[in-house]
Short mmCIF file of C-alpha atoms and ligand atoms in Angstrom, two decimals:
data_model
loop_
_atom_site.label_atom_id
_atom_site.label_comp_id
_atom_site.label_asym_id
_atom_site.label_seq_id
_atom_site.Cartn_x
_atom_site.Cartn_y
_atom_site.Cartn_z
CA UNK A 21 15.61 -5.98 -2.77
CA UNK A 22 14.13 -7.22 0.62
CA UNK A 23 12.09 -10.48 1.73
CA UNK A 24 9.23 -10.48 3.81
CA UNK A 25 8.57 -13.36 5.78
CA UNK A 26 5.70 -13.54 8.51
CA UNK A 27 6.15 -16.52 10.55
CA UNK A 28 3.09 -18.53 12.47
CA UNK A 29 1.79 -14.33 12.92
CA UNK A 30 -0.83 -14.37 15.47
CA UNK A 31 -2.51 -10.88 16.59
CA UNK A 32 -6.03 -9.45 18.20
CA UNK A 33 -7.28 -6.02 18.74
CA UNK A 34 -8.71 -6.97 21.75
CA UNK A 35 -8.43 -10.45 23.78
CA UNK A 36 -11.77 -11.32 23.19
CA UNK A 37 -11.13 -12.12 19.39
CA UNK A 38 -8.35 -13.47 17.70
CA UNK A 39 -7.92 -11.42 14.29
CA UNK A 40 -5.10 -13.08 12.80
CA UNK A 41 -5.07 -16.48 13.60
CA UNK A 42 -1.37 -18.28 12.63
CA UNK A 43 -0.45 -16.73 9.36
CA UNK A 44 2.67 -17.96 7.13
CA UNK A 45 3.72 -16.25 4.10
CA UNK A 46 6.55 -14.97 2.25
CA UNK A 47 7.61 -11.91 -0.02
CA UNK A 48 10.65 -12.76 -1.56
CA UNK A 49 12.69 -9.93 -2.85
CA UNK A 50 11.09 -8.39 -5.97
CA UNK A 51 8.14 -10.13 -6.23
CA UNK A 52 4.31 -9.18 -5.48
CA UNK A 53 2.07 -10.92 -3.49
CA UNK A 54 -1.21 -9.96 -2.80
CA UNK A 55 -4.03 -10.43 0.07
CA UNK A 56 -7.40 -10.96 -1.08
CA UNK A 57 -10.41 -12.26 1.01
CA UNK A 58 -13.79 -11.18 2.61
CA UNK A 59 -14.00 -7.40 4.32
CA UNK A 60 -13.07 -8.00 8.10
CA UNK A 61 -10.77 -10.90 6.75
CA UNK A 62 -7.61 -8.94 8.52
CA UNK A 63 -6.25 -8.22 5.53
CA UNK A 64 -5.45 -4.71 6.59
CA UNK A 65 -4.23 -5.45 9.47
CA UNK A 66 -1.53 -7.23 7.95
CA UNK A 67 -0.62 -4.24 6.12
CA UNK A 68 -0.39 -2.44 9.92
CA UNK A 69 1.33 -4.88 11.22
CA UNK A 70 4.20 -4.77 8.57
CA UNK A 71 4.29 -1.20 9.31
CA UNK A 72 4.38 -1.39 12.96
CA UNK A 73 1.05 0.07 13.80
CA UNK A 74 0.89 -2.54 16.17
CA UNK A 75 3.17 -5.57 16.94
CA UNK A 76 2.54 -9.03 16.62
CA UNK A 77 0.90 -10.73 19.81
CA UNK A 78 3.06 -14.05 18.66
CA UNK A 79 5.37 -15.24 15.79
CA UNK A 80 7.77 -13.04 13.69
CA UNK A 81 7.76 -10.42 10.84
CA UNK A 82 11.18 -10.46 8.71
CA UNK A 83 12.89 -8.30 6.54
CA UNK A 84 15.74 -9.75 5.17
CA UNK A 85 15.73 -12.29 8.09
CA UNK A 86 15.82 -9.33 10.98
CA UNK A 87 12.77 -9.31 12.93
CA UNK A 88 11.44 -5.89 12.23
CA UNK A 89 10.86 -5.48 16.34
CA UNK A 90 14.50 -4.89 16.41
CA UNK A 91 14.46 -2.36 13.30
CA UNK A 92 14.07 1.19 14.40
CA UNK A 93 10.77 2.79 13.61
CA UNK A 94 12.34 5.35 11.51
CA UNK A 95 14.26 2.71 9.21
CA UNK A 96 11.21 0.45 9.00
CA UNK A 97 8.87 3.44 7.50
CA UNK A 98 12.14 5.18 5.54
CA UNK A 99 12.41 1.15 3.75
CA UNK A 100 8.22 0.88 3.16
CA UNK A 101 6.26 2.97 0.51
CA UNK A 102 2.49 2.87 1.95
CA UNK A 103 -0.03 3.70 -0.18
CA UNK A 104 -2.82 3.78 1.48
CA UNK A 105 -6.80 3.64 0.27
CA UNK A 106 -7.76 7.28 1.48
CA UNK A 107 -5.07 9.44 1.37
CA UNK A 108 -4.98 12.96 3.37
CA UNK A 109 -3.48 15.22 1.66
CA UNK A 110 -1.88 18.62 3.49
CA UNK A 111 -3.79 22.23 2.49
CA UNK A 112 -0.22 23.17 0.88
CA UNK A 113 0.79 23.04 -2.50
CA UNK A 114 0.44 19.73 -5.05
CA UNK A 115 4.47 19.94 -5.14
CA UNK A 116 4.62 20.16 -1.01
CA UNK A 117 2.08 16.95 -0.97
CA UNK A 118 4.06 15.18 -3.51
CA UNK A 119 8.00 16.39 -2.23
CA UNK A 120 6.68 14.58 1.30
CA UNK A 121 8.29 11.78 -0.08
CA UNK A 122 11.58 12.41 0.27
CA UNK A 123 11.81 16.19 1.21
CA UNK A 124 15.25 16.92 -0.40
CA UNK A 125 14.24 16.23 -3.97
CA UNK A 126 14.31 18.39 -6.82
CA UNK A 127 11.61 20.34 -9.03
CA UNK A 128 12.60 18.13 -11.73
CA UNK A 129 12.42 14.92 -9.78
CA UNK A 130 8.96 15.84 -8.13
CA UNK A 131 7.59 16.56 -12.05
CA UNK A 132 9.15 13.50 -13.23
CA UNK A 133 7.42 11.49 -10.28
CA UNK A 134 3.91 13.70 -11.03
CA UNK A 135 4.55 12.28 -14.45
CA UNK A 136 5.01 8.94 -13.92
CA UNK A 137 2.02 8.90 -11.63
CA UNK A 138 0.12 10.49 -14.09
CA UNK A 139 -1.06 13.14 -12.28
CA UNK A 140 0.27 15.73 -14.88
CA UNK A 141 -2.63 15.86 -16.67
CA UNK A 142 -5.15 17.57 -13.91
CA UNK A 143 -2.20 19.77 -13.16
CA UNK A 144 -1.86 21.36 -16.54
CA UNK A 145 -5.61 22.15 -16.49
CA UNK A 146 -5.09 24.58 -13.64
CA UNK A 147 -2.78 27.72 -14.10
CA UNK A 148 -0.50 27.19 -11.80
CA UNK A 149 0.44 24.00 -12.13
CA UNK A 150 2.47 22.72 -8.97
CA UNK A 151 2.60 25.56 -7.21
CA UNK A 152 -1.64 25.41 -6.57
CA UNK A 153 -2.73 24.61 -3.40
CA UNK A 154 -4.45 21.50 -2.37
CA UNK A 155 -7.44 21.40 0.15
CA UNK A 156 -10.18 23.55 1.38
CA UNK A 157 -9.34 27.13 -0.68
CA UNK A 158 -7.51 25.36 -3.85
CA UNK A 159 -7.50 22.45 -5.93
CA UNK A 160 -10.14 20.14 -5.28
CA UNK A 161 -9.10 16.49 -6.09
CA UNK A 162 -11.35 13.39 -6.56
CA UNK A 163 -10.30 9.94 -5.00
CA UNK A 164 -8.30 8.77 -7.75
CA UNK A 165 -5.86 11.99 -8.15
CA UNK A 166 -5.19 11.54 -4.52
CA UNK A 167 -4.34 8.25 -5.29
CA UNK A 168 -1.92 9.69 -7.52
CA UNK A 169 -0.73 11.91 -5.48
CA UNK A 170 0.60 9.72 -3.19
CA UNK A 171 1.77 7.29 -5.67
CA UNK A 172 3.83 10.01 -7.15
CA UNK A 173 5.19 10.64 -3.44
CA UNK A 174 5.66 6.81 -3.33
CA UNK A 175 7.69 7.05 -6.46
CA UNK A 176 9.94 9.52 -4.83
CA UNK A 177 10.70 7.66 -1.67
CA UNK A 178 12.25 4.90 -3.74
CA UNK A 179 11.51 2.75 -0.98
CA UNK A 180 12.77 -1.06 -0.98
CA UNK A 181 9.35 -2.29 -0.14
CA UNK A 182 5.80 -1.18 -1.47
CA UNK A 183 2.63 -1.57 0.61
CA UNK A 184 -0.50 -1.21 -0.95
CA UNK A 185 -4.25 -1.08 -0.07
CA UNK A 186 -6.33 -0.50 -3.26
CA UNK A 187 -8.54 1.85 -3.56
CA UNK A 188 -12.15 -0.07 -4.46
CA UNK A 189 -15.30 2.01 -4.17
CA UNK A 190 -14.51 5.68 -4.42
CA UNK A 191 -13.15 5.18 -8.42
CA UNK A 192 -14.69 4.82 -11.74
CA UNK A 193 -13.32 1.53 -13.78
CA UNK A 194 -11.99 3.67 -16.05
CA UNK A 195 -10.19 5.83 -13.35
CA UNK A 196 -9.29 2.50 -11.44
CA UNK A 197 -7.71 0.87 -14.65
CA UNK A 198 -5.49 4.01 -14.58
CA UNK A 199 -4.62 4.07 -11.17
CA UNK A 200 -4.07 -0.16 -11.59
CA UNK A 201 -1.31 0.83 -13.90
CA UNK A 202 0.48 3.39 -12.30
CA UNK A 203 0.90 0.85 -9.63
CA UNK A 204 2.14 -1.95 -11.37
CA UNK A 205 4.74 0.48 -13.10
CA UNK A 206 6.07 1.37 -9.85
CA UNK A 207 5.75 -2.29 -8.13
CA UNK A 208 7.70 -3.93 -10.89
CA UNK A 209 10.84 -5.24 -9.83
CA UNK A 210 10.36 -4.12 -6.02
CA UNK A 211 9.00 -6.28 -2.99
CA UNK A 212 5.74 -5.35 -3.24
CA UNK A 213 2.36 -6.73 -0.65
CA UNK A 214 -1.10 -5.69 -1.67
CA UNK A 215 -4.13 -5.73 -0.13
CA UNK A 216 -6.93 -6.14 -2.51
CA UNK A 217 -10.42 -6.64 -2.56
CA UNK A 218 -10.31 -8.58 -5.66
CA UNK A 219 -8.95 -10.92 -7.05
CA UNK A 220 -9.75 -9.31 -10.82
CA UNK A 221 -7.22 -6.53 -10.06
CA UNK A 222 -4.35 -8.86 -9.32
CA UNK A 223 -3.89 -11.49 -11.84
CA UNK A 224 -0.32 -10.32 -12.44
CA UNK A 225 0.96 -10.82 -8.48
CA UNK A 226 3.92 -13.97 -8.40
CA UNK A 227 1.32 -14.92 -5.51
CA UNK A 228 -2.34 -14.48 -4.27
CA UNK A 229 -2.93 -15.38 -0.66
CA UNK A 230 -6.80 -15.80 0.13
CA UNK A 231 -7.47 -14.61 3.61
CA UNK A 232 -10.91 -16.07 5.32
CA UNK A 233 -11.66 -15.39 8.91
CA UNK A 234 -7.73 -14.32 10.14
CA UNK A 235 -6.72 -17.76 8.46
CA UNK A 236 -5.31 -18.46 4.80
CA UNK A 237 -7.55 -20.44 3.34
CA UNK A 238 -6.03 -20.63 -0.23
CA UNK A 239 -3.07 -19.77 -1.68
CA UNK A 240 -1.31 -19.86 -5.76
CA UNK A 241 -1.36 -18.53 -8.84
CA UNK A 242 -4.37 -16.25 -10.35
CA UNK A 243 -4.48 -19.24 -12.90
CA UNK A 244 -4.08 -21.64 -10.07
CA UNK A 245 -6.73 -20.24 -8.51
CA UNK A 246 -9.25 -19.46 -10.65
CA UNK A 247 -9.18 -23.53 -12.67
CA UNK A 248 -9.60 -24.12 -8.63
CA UNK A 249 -12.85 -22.62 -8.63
P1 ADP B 24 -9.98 -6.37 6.14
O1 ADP B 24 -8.86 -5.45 5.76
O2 ADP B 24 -9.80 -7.75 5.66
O3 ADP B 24 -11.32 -5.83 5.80
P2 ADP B 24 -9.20 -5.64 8.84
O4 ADP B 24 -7.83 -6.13 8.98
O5 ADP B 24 -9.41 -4.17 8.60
O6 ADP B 24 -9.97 -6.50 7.74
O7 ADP B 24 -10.04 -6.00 10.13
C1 ADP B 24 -10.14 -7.33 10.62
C2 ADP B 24 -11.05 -7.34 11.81
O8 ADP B 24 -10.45 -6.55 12.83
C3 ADP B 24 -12.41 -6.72 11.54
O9 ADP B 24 -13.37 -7.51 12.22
C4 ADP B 24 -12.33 -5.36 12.17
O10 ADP B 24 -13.58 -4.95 12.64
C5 ADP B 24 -11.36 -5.56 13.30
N1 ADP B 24 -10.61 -4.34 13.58
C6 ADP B 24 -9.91 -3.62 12.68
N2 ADP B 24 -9.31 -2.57 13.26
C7 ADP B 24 -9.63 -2.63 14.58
C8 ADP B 24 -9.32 -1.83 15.72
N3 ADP B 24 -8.53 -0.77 15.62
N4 ADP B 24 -9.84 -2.22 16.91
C9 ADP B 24 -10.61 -3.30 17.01
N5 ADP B 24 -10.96 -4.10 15.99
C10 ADP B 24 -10.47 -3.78 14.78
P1 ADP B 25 -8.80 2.04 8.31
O1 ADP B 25 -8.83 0.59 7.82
O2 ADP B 25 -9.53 2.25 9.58
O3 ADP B 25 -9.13 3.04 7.23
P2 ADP B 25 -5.97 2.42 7.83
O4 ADP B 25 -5.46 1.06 7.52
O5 ADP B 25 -6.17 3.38 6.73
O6 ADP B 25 -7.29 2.31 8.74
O7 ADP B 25 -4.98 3.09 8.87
C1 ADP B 25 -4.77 2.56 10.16
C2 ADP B 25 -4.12 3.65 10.98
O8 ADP B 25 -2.91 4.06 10.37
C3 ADP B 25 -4.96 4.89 11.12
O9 ADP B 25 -4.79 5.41 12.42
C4 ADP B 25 -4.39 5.84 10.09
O10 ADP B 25 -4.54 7.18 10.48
C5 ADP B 25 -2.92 5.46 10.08
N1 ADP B 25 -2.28 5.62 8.76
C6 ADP B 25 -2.74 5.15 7.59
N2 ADP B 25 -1.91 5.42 6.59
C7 ADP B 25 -0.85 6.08 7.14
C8 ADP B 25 0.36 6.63 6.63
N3 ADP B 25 0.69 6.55 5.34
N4 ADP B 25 1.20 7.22 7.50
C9 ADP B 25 0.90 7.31 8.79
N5 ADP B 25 -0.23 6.82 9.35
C10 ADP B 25 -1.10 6.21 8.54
#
């Protein structure tokens, strides 16, 4: 597995305002951590960051003790499963959409990863099955089967490192609940940083990192920090 470290990370959109304002954390290899905190926090900028949406304006992002400025984009993204909160799906076919992960896989290995997502049970309802097209003229899918969707293309990628923003509004708690534990399933054991709104949906993380105003302004346990409050 990899570590994640971001040292003393500073970074703004604009000059103006500072977003991120001296963060220190760590991922170490296997373990979940998760970012909780206020909307406009910079919680999801974190996510972009580890990505390389944008780079850091100062301090360091690690991966296994390599800054990831000197990792080629295409290694950096090939090593990090993103799954983000609104996923766009292509108008192609649900086994196209899901195959995306890793484009040399197998029937089998795309069903296996539908099932393990769980999205087998919306495709049995239509005739034909993985072959049906996504989008505008076929299948229609809520929020939380595109969710599934690309956590079944997640689960394909194998990727060293999981990056996930959860899904809030858009899902029922029933559908949410679901969704919840196709992630964990595919999180466990793997280096995993979430972004959540809150901090209900991660009691099982190895660490919760509360993020107020670009700063940490708490960090331990979900029992840590809930006999805090
Ligand atoms: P969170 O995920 O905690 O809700 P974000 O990381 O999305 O917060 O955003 C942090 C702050 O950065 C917010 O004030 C937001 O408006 C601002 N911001 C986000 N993306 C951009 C952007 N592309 N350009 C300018 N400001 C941005
Ligand atoms: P927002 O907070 O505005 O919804 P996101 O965090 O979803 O923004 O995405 C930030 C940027 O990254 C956007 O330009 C979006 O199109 C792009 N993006 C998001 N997810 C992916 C992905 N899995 N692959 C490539 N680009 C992505």
């Amino acid at each position: 597995g990899a570590a994640i470290r971001f040292e003393d990370v500073r970074f703004s959109y604009d000059p103006e305002r500072e977003i991120l304002k001296g963060i220190s954390f760590e991922v170490p290899a296997g373990q979940t951590v998760a970012i909780v905190g206020p909307s406009g926090a910079g919680k999801s900028t974190i996510s972009r960051l580890l990505y390389r949406f944008y780079d850091v304006a100062s301090g360091r992002i690690t991966i296994d003790g390599q800054d990831i400025r000197n990792v080629r984009q295409e290694s950096l993204r090939a090593a990090i499963g993103m799954v983000p909160q609104d996923t766009v799906l292509f108008n192609d076919t649900l086994a196209y959409n899901i195959r995306y992960g890793r484009p040399g896989a197998s029937d089998a290995e795309v069903e296996r990863a539908a099932e393990l997502a769980q999205i087998d049970g919306f495709v049995k309802r239509t005739p034909k099955g993985y072959t049906t097209e996504v989008g505008e003229r076929g299948l229609k899918l809520s929020g939380g089967e595109k969710q599934r969707v690309a956590i079944a293309r997640t689960i394909l990628k194998d990727p060293a490192i999981l990056l996930l923003d959860e899904a809030t509004s858009a899902l029922d708690s029933h559908t949410e609940r679901e969704i919840q534990d196709a992630l964990e399933r595919v999180s466990r054991g793997r280096t995993t940083l979430v972004v959540a709104h809150r901090l209900s949906t991660v009691v099982s993380a190895d660490e919760i990192i509360v993020l107020e105003q670009g700063r940490i302004a708490e960090r331990g346990t979900h029992a840590e920090l809930m006999t805090r409050r």
